[in-house]
Amino acid sequence: MRNNRTKRALRDAGQGYLFMSPTLFVLLTFIIGPIIYAIFLSFHKVQLLGGTSYDFVGLENFARLFDDDRARIALWNTAKYVAIVVPTQTFLALVIAATLNAGLKGEKFFRIVYFLPTLTSSAVLTLIFMWMYNQNGLINHFLELIGLPTYNWLADPSVALNAIMIMNIWSTAPFFMVIYLAALQGINESIYEAADLDGANAIQKFFHITVPSLRPVTSFVVIMGLIGTFQLFDQSYIFSGGSGGPNNSTLTVVLLIYQYAFKNLGTMGYAAALAFALAIIILLATLLQRKFSKEEEA
């Protein structure tokens, strides 16, 4: 009897793995495999052109990170970008969602309008904003019209990264707005009615009822924002033509990884070490965010 049960269990397990095999194959080939290969490359000096060669260098690639001035610049630019964009887009998404959830006239129309930037390709959106940021573009014309100073958005190192920040906040906040809108539907209306009886105004209800009730959702939004912003590449690449300029002001860690991997000979291993270090930074940032969000207590 026991042998029959064992055979039946093995047969059921075999059938399960058989049905899972396409998914397992994709995971191993396109996710787990490349991760393991990247870790392998990070400990080697790799030459891919003119004959592939792997020379083991141990931790040399990681030690080089501390002496690379461009790596420090890229990390600083990325950290500044994350520190500004993530809180701003999260707060903006929450405010817009709460406003749309208040039952205002034309609510459905504004939901569609606000969500439109999310549907636009990132590359196309970047090209549109480059046209708007042009020296004689729409934004400078508007600033000039209302009497404010104009900027050389694309060529001034002091404002180039800020231009990318503005574009990304505008384009990503609507996506998180939809998440908040769905979460707002789950808040019990009786809580707001009780607050009305106590004489609470709209701002008090927002900060003392809405924000605490959405704490787990905010934790998810912030984590997704952290992962996305740390991986900034395409906008920076298009804005600067792949150089990270002007004067390395738009150079990000992922763009630097791309440059070392595909533009410089013999630095593929160092690029893999940079990618591995970035993955560790993202993991640590995510764990810290979860710790300080007090999600478990909520």
CSV table of C-alpha atoms in Angstrom, one decimal:
chain,number,residue,atom,x,y,z
A,1,MET,CA,0.0,0.0,0.0
A,2,ARG,CA,2.8,2.4,0.9
A,3,ASN,CA,4.6,1.7,-2.4
A,4,ASN,CA,1.4,2.5,-4.3
A,5,ARG,CA,1.1,5.8,-2.5
A,6,THR,CA,4.7,6.6,-3.2
A,7,LYS,CA,4.3,5.8,-6.9
A,8,ARG,CA,1.2,7.9,-7.1
A,9,ALA,CA,2.9,10.8,-5.4
A,10,LEU,CA,5.8,10.6,-7.8
A,11,ARG,CA,3.5,10.4,-10.7
A,12,ASP,CA,1.5,13.4,-9.6
A,13,ALA,CA,4.7,15.3,-9.0
A,14,GLY,CA,6.1,14.4,-12.4
A,15,GLN,CA,2.9,15.5,-14.1
A,16,GLY,CA,3.1,18.8,-12.2
A,17,TYR,CA,6.7,19.5,-13.2
A,18,LEU,CA,5.8,18.5,-16.8
A,19,PHE,CA,3.1,21.2,-16.9
A,20,MET,CA,5.5,23.7,-15.3
A,21,SER,CA,8.4,22.9,-17.6
A,22,PRO,CA,7.7,25.7,-20.2
A,23,THR,CA,7.7,28.3,-17.4
A,24,LEU,CA,10.7,26.7,-15.7
A,25,PHE,CA,12.6,26.7,-19.0
A,26,VAL,CA,11.8,30.4,-19.5
A,27,LEU,CA,12.9,31.3,-16.0
A,28,LEU,CA,16.1,29.3,-16.2
A,29,THR,CA,17.0,30.6,-19.7
A,30,PHE,CA,16.1,34.3,-19.5
A,31,ILE,CA,16.2,35.1,-15.7
A,32,ILE,CA,18.2,32.8,-13.5
A,33,GLY,CA,20.7,31.8,-16.2
A,34,PRO,CA,21.7,35.4,-17.0
A,35,ILE,CA,21.9,36.3,-13.3
A,36,ILE,CA,24.4,33.5,-12.7
A,37,TYR,CA,26.3,34.4,-15.8
A,38,ALA,CA,26.5,38.1,-14.8
A,39,ILE,CA,27.9,37.1,-11.4
A,40,PHE,CA,30.4,34.8,-13.1
A,41,LEU,CA,31.5,37.7,-15.4
A,42,SER,CA,31.9,40.1,-12.4
A,43,PHE,CA,34.9,38.0,-11.2
A,44,HIS,CA,36.6,38.0,-14.6
A,45,LYS,CA,38.2,40.2,-17.2
A,46,VAL,CA,36.2,39.4,-20.3
A,47,GLN,CA,37.1,39.9,-23.9
A,48,LEU,CA,34.2,39.2,-26.2
A,49,LEU,CA,35.5,40.6,-29.5
A,50,GLY,CA,38.3,39.0,-31.5
A,51,GLY,CA,38.0,35.8,-29.6
A,52,THR,CA,36.2,35.3,-26.3
A,53,SER,CA,38.5,35.0,-23.3
A,54,TYR,CA,37.8,34.9,-19.5
A,55,ASP,CA,40.7,35.9,-17.1
A,56,PHE,CA,39.8,35.4,-13.4
A,57,VAL,CA,40.6,38.5,-11.5
A,58,GLY,CA,38.8,37.8,-8.2
A,59,LEU,CA,37.5,41.0,-6.5
A,60,GLU,CA,39.5,43.3,-8.7
A,61,ASN,CA,36.4,44.5,-10.6
A,62,PHE,CA,34.7,45.4,-7.3
A,63,ALA,CA,37.7,47.1,-5.9
A,64,ARG,CA,37.8,49.3,-9.1
A,65,LEU,CA,34.4,50.7,-8.2
A,66,PHE,CA,35.9,52.7,-5.4
A,67,ASP,CA,38.5,54.4,-7.7
A,68,ASP,CA,36.2,55.1,-10.6
A,69,ASP,CA,35.2,58.8,-10.6
A,70,ARG,CA,32.5,58.3,-13.2
A,71,ALA,CA,30.9,55.5,-11.1
A,72,ARG,CA,30.8,57.9,-8.1
A,73,ILE,CA,29.2,60.6,-10.3
A,74,ALA,CA,26.6,58.1,-11.7
A,75,LEU,CA,25.8,56.9,-8.2
A,76,TRP,CA,25.3,60.4,-6.9
A,77,ASN,CA,23.1,61.4,-9.9
A,78,THR,CA,21.0,58.2,-9.4
A,79,ALA,CA,20.7,58.7,-5.7
A,80,LYS,CA,19.6,62.3,-6.2
A,81,TYR,CA,17.1,61.3,-8.8
A,82,VAL,CA,15.7,58.5,-6.6
A,83,ALA,CA,15.5,60.8,-3.5
A,84,ILE,CA,13.5,63.5,-5.4
A,85,VAL,CA,11.4,61.5,-7.8
A,86,VAL,CA,10.1,58.7,-5.6
A,87,PRO,CA,8.6,60.8,-2.8
A,88,THR,CA,7.2,63.4,-5.3
A,89,GLN,CA,5.5,60.9,-7.6
A,90,THR,CA,4.1,59.0,-4.6
A,91,PHE,CA,2.6,62.0,-3.0
A,92,LEU,CA,1.3,63.4,-6.3
A,93,ALA,CA,-0.3,60.1,-7.2
A,94,LEU,CA,-2.0,59.9,-3.8
A,95,VAL,CA,-3.3,63.5,-4.0
A,96,ILE,CA,-4.6,63.0,-7.5
A,97,ALA,CA,-6.3,59.7,-6.6
A,98,ALA,CA,-7.9,61.2,-3.5
A,99,THR,CA,-9.2,64.1,-5.6
A,100,LEU,CA,-10.6,61.9,-8.3
A,101,ASN,CA,-12.2,59.7,-5.6
A,102,ALA,CA,-14.0,62.6,-4.0
A,103,GLY,CA,-16.9,62.3,-6.5
A,104,LEU,CA,-16.2,65.5,-8.5
A,105,LYS,CA,-18.0,66.3,-11.7
A,106,GLY,CA,-16.3,64.8,-14.8
A,107,GLU,CA,-14.4,62.3,-12.7
A,108,LYS,CA,-14.3,59.5,-15.3
A,109,PHE,CA,-13.1,62.0,-18.0
A,110,PHE,CA,-10.2,63.2,-15.8
A,111,ARG,CA,-9.2,59.6,-14.9
A,112,ILE,CA,-8.7,58.9,-18.6
A,113,VAL,CA,-6.8,62.2,-19.2
A,114,TYR,CA,-4.5,61.7,-16.2
A,115,PHE,CA,-3.7,58.1,-17.2
A,116,LEU,CA,-2.8,59.0,-20.9
A,117,PRO,CA,0.9,59.7,-20.2
A,118,THR,CA,1.3,56.1,-18.9
A,119,LEU,CA,0.2,54.7,-22.3
A,120,THR,CA,2.9,56.6,-24.2
A,121,SER,CA,6.1,54.9,-25.1
A,122,SER,CA,9.0,56.1,-22.9
A,123,ALA,CA,11.2,56.8,-26.0
A,124,VAL,CA,8.4,58.8,-27.7
A,125,LEU,CA,7.7,60.7,-24.5
A,126,THR,CA,11.4,61.6,-24.2
A,127,LEU,CA,11.5,62.9,-27.7
A,128,ILE,CA,8.4,65.0,-27.1
A,129,PHE,CA,9.9,66.5,-24.0
A,130,MET,CA,13.2,67.2,-25.8
A,131,TRP,CA,11.2,69.3,-28.3
A,132,MET,CA,9.5,71.1,-25.4
A,133,TYR,CA,12.8,71.6,-23.6
A,134,ASN,CA,14.5,73.1,-26.7
A,135,GLN,CA,16.0,76.5,-26.3
A,136,ASN,CA,13.1,77.9,-28.4
A,137,GLY,CA,10.7,75.2,-27.2
A,138,LEU,CA,7.3,75.4,-25.7
A,139,ILE,CA,8.4,75.5,-22.0
A,140,ASN,CA,10.8,78.4,-22.5
A,141,HIS,CA,8.1,80.3,-24.4
A,142,PHE,CA,5.7,79.8,-21.5
A,143,LEU,CA,8.3,80.8,-18.9
A,144,GLU,CA,9.1,83.9,-21.0
A,145,LEU,CA,5.4,84.7,-21.3
A,146,ILE,CA,4.8,84.8,-17.6
A,147,GLY,CA,8.0,86.7,-16.9
A,148,LEU,CA,10.2,83.9,-15.5
A,149,PRO,CA,13.8,83.1,-16.6
A,150,THR,CA,14.3,80.6,-19.4
A,151,TYR,CA,16.8,77.7,-19.3
A,152,ASN,CA,19.0,75.7,-21.6
A,153,TRP,CA,17.3,72.5,-20.4
A,154,LEU,CA,19.3,70.1,-22.6
A,155,ALA,CA,22.8,71.6,-22.4
A,156,ASP,CA,23.0,73.1,-18.9
A,157,PRO,CA,24.5,70.6,-16.4
A,158,SER,CA,22.7,72.3,-13.5
A,159,VAL,CA,19.2,71.6,-14.9
A,160,ALA,CA,19.6,68.7,-17.3
A,161,LEU,CA,18.9,66.0,-14.6
A,162,ASN,CA,16.0,68.1,-13.2
A,163,ALA,CA,14.4,68.1,-16.7
A,164,ILE,CA,14.4,64.3,-16.7
A,165,MET,CA,13.0,64.3,-13.2
A,166,ILE,CA,10.0,66.6,-14.2
A,167,MET,CA,9.3,64.4,-17.2
A,168,ASN,CA,9.3,61.1,-15.2
A,169,ILE,CA,7.2,62.5,-12.4
A,170,TRP,CA,4.6,63.6,-14.9
A,171,SER,CA,4.6,60.3,-16.7
A,172,THR,CA,4.8,57.8,-13.8
A,173,ALA,CA,2.5,59.4,-11.2
A,174,PRO,CA,-0.6,58.4,-13.2
A,175,PHE,CA,0.3,54.8,-13.0
A,176,PHE,CA,0.5,54.8,-9.2
A,177,MET,CA,-2.6,57.0,-9.1
A,178,VAL,CA,-4.6,54.0,-10.5
A,179,ILE,CA,-3.2,51.8,-7.8
A,180,TYR,CA,-4.2,54.3,-5.1
A,181,LEU,CA,-7.7,54.7,-6.7
A,182,ALA,CA,-8.3,51.0,-6.4
A,183,ALA,CA,-7.1,51.0,-2.8
A,184,LEU,CA,-9.3,54.0,-1.9
A,185,GLN,CA,-12.4,51.9,-2.8
A,186,GLY,CA,-11.7,49.6,0.1
A,187,ILE,CA,-11.7,52.3,2.8
A,188,ASN,CA,-15.0,52.2,4.8
A,189,GLU,CA,-17.1,55.3,4.2
A,190,SER,CA,-18.4,55.1,7.8
A,191,ILE,CA,-15.0,56.3,9.0
A,192,TYR,CA,-15.3,59.5,7.0
A,193,GLU,CA,-18.9,59.9,8.1
A,194,ALA,CA,-17.7,59.7,11.8
A,195,ALA,CA,-15.0,62.3,11.0
A,196,ASP,CA,-17.6,64.6,9.6
A,197,LEU,CA,-19.6,64.3,12.7
A,198,ASP,CA,-16.5,65.3,14.7
A,199,GLY,CA,-16.1,68.3,12.6
A,200,ALA,CA,-13.0,67.2,10.7
A,201,ASN,CA,-12.2,69.1,7.5
A,202,ALA,CA,-11.0,67.6,4.2
A,203,ILE,CA,-7.3,68.1,5.0
A,204,GLN,CA,-7.6,66.5,8.4
A,205,LYS,CA,-9.5,63.5,6.9
A,206,PHE,CA,-6.8,63.1,4.2
A,207,PHE,CA,-3.9,63.0,6.7
A,208,HIS,CA,-5.6,61.2,9.6
A,209,ILE,CA,-7.7,58.7,7.7
A,210,THR,CA,-6.7,58.3,4.1
A,211,VAL,CA,-2.9,58.3,4.4
A,212,PRO,CA,-2.8,55.8,7.4
A,213,SER,CA,-5.3,53.5,5.7
A,214,LEU,CA,-3.2,53.3,2.6
A,215,ARG,CA,0.1,52.6,4.3
A,216,PRO,CA,0.5,49.1,2.9
A,217,VAL,CA,-0.3,50.3,-0.6
A,218,THR,CA,2.1,53.2,-0.2
A,219,SER,CA,4.8,50.7,0.8
A,220,PHE,CA,4.2,48.8,-2.4
A,221,VAL,CA,4.2,52.0,-4.5
A,222,VAL,CA,7.5,53.2,-2.9
A,223,ILE,CA,9.2,49.9,-3.5
A,224,MET,CA,8.1,49.8,-7.2
A,225,GLY,CA,9.2,53.5,-7.5
A,226,LEU,CA,12.6,52.7,-6.0
A,227,ILE,CA,13.2,49.8,-8.4
A,228,GLY,CA,12.1,51.8,-11.4
A,229,THR,CA,14.1,54.9,-10.6
A,230,PHE,CA,17.3,53.1,-9.7
A,231,GLN,CA,17.1,51.5,-13.2
A,232,LEU,CA,16.8,54.9,-15.1
A,233,PHE,CA,18.4,54.4,-18.5
A,234,ASP,CA,16.4,55.2,-21.7
A,235,GLN,CA,15.5,58.8,-20.9
A,236,SER,CA,19.1,59.6,-19.9
A,237,TYR,CA,20.4,57.8,-23.0
A,238,ILE,CA,18.1,59.6,-25.4
A,239,PHE,CA,18.6,63.0,-23.7
A,240,SER,CA,22.4,62.8,-23.8
A,241,GLY,CA,22.9,60.8,-27.0
A,242,GLY,CA,24.3,58.0,-24.9
A,243,SER,CA,27.1,60.1,-23.3
A,244,GLY,CA,25.5,61.0,-20.0
A,245,GLY,CA,26.2,64.7,-20.7
A,246,PRO,CA,26.3,67.5,-20.4
A,247,ASN,CA,29.4,67.1,-18.2
A,248,ASN,CA,28.1,63.8,-16.8
A,249,SER,CA,25.1,65.5,-15.3
A,250,THR,CA,22.6,62.9,-16.6
A,251,LEU,CA,24.9,59.9,-16.2
A,252,THR,CA,23.2,57.1,-14.3
A,253,VAL,CA,24.5,53.8,-13.0
A,254,VAL,CA,22.6,51.8,-15.7
A,255,LEU,CA,23.8,54.1,-18.5
A,256,LEU,CA,27.4,53.7,-17.1
A,257,ILE,CA,26.9,49.9,-17.1
A,258,TYR,CA,25.8,50.1,-20.8
A,259,GLN,CA,28.8,52.2,-21.7
A,260,TYR,CA,31.3,49.8,-20.0
A,261,ALA,CA,29.6,46.7,-21.4
A,262,PHE,CA,29.1,47.7,-25.1
A,263,LYS,CA,31.3,50.8,-25.8
A,264,ASN,CA,34.6,50.0,-24.0
A,265,LEU,CA,36.6,46.9,-25.0
A,266,GLY,CA,37.6,44.5,-22.2
A,267,THR,CA,35.3,46.0,-19.5
A,268,MET,CA,32.4,43.6,-19.7
A,269,GLY,CA,33.4,42.1,-16.4
A,270,TYR,CA,33.6,45.5,-14.7
A,271,ALA,CA,30.1,46.3,-16.1
A,272,ALA,CA,28.8,43.1,-14.6
A,273,ALA,CA,30.4,44.0,-11.2
A,274,LEU,CA,28.6,47.4,-11.5
A,275,ALA,CA,25.3,45.7,-12.2
A,276,PHE,CA,25.8,43.3,-9.3
A,277,ALA,CA,26.5,46.3,-7.0
A,278,LEU,CA,23.4,48.1,-8.2
A,279,ALA,CA,21.3,45.0,-7.5
A,280,ILE,CA,22.6,45.0,-3.9
A,281,ILE,CA,21.9,48.7,-3.5
A,282,ILE,CA,18.3,48.2,-4.7
A,283,LEU,CA,17.8,45.3,-2.4
A,284,LEU,CA,19.1,47.2,0.6
A,285,ALA,CA,17.0,50.3,-0.3
A,286,THR,CA,13.9,48.0,-0.5
A,287,LEU,CA,14.6,46.3,2.8
A,288,LEU,CA,15.2,49.7,4.5
A,289,GLN,CA,11.9,51.0,3.1
A,290,ARG,CA,10.0,48.0,4.3
A,291,LYS,CA,11.6,48.4,7.8
A,292,PHE,CA,10.7,52.0,8.2
A,293,SER,CA,7.2,51.8,6.6
A,294,LYS,CA,6.0,49.8,9.6
A,295,GLU,CA,3.9,47.8,7.1
A,296,GLU,CA,3.6,44.8,9.5
A,297,GLU,CA,2.2,47.0,12.3
A,298,ALA,CA,-0.4,48.4,9.9
